Coordinates of C-alpha atoms in Angstrom, one line a residue:
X228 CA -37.4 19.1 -98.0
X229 CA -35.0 16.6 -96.2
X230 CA -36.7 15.1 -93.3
X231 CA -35.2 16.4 -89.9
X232 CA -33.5 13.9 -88.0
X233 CA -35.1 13.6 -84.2
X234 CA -32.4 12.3 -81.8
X235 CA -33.7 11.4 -78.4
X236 CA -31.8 12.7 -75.5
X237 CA -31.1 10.1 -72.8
X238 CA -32.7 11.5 -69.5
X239 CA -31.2 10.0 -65.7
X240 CA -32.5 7.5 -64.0
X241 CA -33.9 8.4 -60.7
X242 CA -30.3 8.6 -58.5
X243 CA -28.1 9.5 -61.6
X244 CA -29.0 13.0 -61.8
X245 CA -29.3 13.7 -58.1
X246 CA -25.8 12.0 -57.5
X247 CA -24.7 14.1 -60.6
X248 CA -26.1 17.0 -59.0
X249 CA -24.8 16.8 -55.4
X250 CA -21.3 15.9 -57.1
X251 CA -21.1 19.2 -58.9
X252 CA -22.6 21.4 -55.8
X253 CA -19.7 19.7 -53.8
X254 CA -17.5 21.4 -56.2
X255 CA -19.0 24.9 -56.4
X256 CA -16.6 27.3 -54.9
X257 CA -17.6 28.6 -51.5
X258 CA -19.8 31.8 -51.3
X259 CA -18.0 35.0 -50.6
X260 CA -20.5 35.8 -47.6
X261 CA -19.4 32.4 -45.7
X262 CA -15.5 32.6 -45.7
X263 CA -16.0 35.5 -43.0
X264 CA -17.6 33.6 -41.4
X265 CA -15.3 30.3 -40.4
X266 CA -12.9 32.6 -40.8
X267 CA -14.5 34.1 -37.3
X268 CA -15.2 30.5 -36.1
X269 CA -11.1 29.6 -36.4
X270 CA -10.1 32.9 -34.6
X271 CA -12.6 32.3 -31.5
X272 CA -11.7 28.7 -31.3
X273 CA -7.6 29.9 -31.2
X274 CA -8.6 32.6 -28.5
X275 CA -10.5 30.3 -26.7
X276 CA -7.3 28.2 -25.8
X277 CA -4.8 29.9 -23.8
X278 CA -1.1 29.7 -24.9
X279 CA 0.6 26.5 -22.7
X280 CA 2.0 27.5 -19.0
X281 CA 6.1 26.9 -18.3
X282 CA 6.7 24.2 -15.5
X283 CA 7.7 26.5 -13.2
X284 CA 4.1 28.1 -13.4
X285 CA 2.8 24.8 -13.3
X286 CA 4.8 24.0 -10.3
X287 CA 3.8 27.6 -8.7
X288 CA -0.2 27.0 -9.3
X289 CA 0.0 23.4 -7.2
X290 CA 2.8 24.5 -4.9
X291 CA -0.4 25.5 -2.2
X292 CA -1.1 21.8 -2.0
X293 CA 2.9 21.3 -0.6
X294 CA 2.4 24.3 1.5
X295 CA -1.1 22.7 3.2
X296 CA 0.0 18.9 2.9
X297 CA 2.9 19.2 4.7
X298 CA 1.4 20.9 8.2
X299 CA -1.5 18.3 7.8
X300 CA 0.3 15.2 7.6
X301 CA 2.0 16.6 10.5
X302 CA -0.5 17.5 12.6
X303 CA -2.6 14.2 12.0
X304 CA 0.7 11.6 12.1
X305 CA 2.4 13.6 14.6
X306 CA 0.9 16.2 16.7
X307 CA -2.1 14.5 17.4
X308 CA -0.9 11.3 18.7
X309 CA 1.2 13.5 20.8
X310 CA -1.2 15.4 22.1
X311 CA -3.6 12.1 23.0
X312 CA -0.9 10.8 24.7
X313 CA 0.0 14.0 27.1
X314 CA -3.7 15.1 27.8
X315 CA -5.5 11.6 27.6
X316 CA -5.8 9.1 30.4
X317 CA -4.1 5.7 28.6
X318 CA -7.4 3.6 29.0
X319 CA -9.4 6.3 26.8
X320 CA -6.5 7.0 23.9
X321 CA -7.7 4.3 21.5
X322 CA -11.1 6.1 21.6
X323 CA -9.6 9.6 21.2
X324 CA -7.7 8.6 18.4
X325 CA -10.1 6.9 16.6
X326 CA -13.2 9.4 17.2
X327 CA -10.4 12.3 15.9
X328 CA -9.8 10.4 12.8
X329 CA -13.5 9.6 12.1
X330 CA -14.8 13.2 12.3
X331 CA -11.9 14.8 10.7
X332 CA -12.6 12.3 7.4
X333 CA -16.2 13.3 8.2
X334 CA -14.9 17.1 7.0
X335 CA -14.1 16.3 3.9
X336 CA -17.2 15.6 2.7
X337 CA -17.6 19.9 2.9
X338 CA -15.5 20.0 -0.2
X339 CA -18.1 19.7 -2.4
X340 CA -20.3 22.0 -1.5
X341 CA -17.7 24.5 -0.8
X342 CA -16.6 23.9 -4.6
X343 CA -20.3 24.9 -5.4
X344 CA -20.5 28.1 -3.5
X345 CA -17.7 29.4 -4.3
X346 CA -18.7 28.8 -8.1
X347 CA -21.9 30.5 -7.6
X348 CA -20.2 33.0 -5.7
X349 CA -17.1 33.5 -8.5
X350 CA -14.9 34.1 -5.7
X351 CA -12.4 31.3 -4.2
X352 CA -9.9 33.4 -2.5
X353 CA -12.5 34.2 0.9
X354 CA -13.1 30.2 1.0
X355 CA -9.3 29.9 0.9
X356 CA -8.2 32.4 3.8
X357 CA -11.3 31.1 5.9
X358 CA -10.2 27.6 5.5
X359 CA -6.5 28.8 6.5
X360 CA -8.1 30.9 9.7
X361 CA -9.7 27.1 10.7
X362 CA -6.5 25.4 10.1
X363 CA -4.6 28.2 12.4
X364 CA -7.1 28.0 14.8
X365 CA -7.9 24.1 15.2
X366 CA -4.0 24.0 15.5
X367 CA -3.5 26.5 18.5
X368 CA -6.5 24.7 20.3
X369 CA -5.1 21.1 19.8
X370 CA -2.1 22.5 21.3
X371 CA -3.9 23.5 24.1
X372 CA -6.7 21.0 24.5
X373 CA -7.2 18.5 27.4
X374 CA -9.3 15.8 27.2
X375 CA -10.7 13.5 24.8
X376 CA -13.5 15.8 23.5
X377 CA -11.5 19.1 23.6
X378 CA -9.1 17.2 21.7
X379 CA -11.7 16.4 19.2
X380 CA -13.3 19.2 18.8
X381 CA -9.9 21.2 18.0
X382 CA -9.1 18.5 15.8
X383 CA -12.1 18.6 14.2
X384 CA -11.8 22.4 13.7
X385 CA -8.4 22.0 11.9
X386 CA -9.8 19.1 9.4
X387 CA -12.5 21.5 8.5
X388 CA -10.1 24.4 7.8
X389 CA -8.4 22.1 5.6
X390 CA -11.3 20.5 3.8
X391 CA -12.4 24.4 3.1
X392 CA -9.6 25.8 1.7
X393 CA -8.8 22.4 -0.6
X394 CA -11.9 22.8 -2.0
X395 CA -11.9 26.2 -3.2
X396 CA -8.3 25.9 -4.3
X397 CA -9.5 22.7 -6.6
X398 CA -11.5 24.9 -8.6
X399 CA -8.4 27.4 -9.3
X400 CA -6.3 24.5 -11.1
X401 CA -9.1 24.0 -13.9
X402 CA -9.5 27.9 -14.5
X403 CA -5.7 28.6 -15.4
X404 CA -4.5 26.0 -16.7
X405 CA -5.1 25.5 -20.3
X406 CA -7.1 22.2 -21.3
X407 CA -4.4 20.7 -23.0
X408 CA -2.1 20.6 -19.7
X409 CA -4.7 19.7 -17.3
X410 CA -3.1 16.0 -17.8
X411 CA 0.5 17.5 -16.5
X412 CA -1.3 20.0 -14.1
X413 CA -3.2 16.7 -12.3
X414 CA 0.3 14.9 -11.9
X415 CA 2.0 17.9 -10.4
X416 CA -0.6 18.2 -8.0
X417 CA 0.1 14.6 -6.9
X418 CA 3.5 15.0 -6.6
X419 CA 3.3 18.1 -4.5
X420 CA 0.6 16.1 -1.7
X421 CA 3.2 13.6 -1.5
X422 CA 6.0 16.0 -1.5
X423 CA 3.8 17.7 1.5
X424 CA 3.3 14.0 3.2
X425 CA 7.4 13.3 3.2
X426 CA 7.8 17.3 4.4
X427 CA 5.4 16.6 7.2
X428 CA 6.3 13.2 8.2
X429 CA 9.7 14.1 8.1
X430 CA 9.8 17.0 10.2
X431 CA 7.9 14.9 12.8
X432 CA 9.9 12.5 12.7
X433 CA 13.1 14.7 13.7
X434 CA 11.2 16.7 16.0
X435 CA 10.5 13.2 17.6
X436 CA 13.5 12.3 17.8
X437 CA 15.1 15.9 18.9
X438 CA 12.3 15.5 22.2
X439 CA 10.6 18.8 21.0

């Protein structure tokens, strides 16, 4: 009886088979149970992006800050010095000017909180037309105030107004505007403050010169 030959079969070293191993699980064709699955992940992740806006509805979201920027730059560069010069006494002016511009930066520190409420509450439209009522309001009193603290507080009213409705409308910008455009939504909304700035100062300007 021939003798059997006994060949020894070479076993892996302690990272060859493991390595071996991973390399052919890497190459194992996906399980049919997990393909729904990413195939679920892709769709929410394309829903979750909203298709790009046009320019125009760009320009339409931010045109509220042209809207607001121009009757504020006008009111504070124009009708207020006005106003301290008709219904102040020239020795207190400095003071009136200076004590208006204070507290009315003071205002916008409301933003903020405003921004907060109005997330808790979901609702940004009631901030909005409240801060609109205050602008309306502070304006018709400035118009009518006499005296350094009248003058303030009507002042002070209309900053407030302001600060309100900008800080609810800040939170609108984020919402519908896709993430991807929030770069081009930011720039528009700088150009339309400064658009409002040149409006304003512009009109008083003219109106300045025209004696109304």
């Amino acid at each position: 009886m021939a003798a059997q030959r006994l060949t020894a079969t070479p076993t892996p070293g302690p990272g060859e088979g493991g390595e071996e191993r991973r390399r052919e699980s890497d190459l194992e064709p996906m399980a049919p149970s997990e393909e729904p699955l990413l195939a679920s992940a892709a769709a929410a992740t394309q829903q979750a992006e909203p298709p790009p806006l046009s320019t125009w509805r760009l320009i339409f979201i931010n045109s509220f800050f042209l809207l607001s920027a121009a009757p504020l730059y006008l009111v504070q560069g124009v009708l207020l010095p006005a106003q301290v010069a008709a219904a102040v006494p020239r020795a207190e002016q400095d003071v009136a000017l200076g004590l208006c511009s204070a507290i009315g930066s003071a205002t916008q520190l409301i933003q903020p909180p405003v921004g907060a409420l109005s997330d808790r509450q979901g609702r940004r439209r009631p901030w909005m037309l409240l801060g609109q009522f205050l602008c309306a309001a502070g304006c018709i009193a400035l118009l009518l105030a006499r005296g350094t603290w009248q003058l303030t507080a009507a002042f002070t009213t209309f900053m407030l107004g302001a600060s309100i409705s900008w800080g609810a409308y800040m939170c609108i910008v984020p919402e519908y505007v896709p993430p991807s455009q929030h770069g081009a939504a930011s720039g528009m909304l700088g150009l339309m403050v400064q658009g409002g700035q040149a409006i304003g100062s512009g009109v008083g300007y003219f109106a300045g010169n025209g004696g109304l």
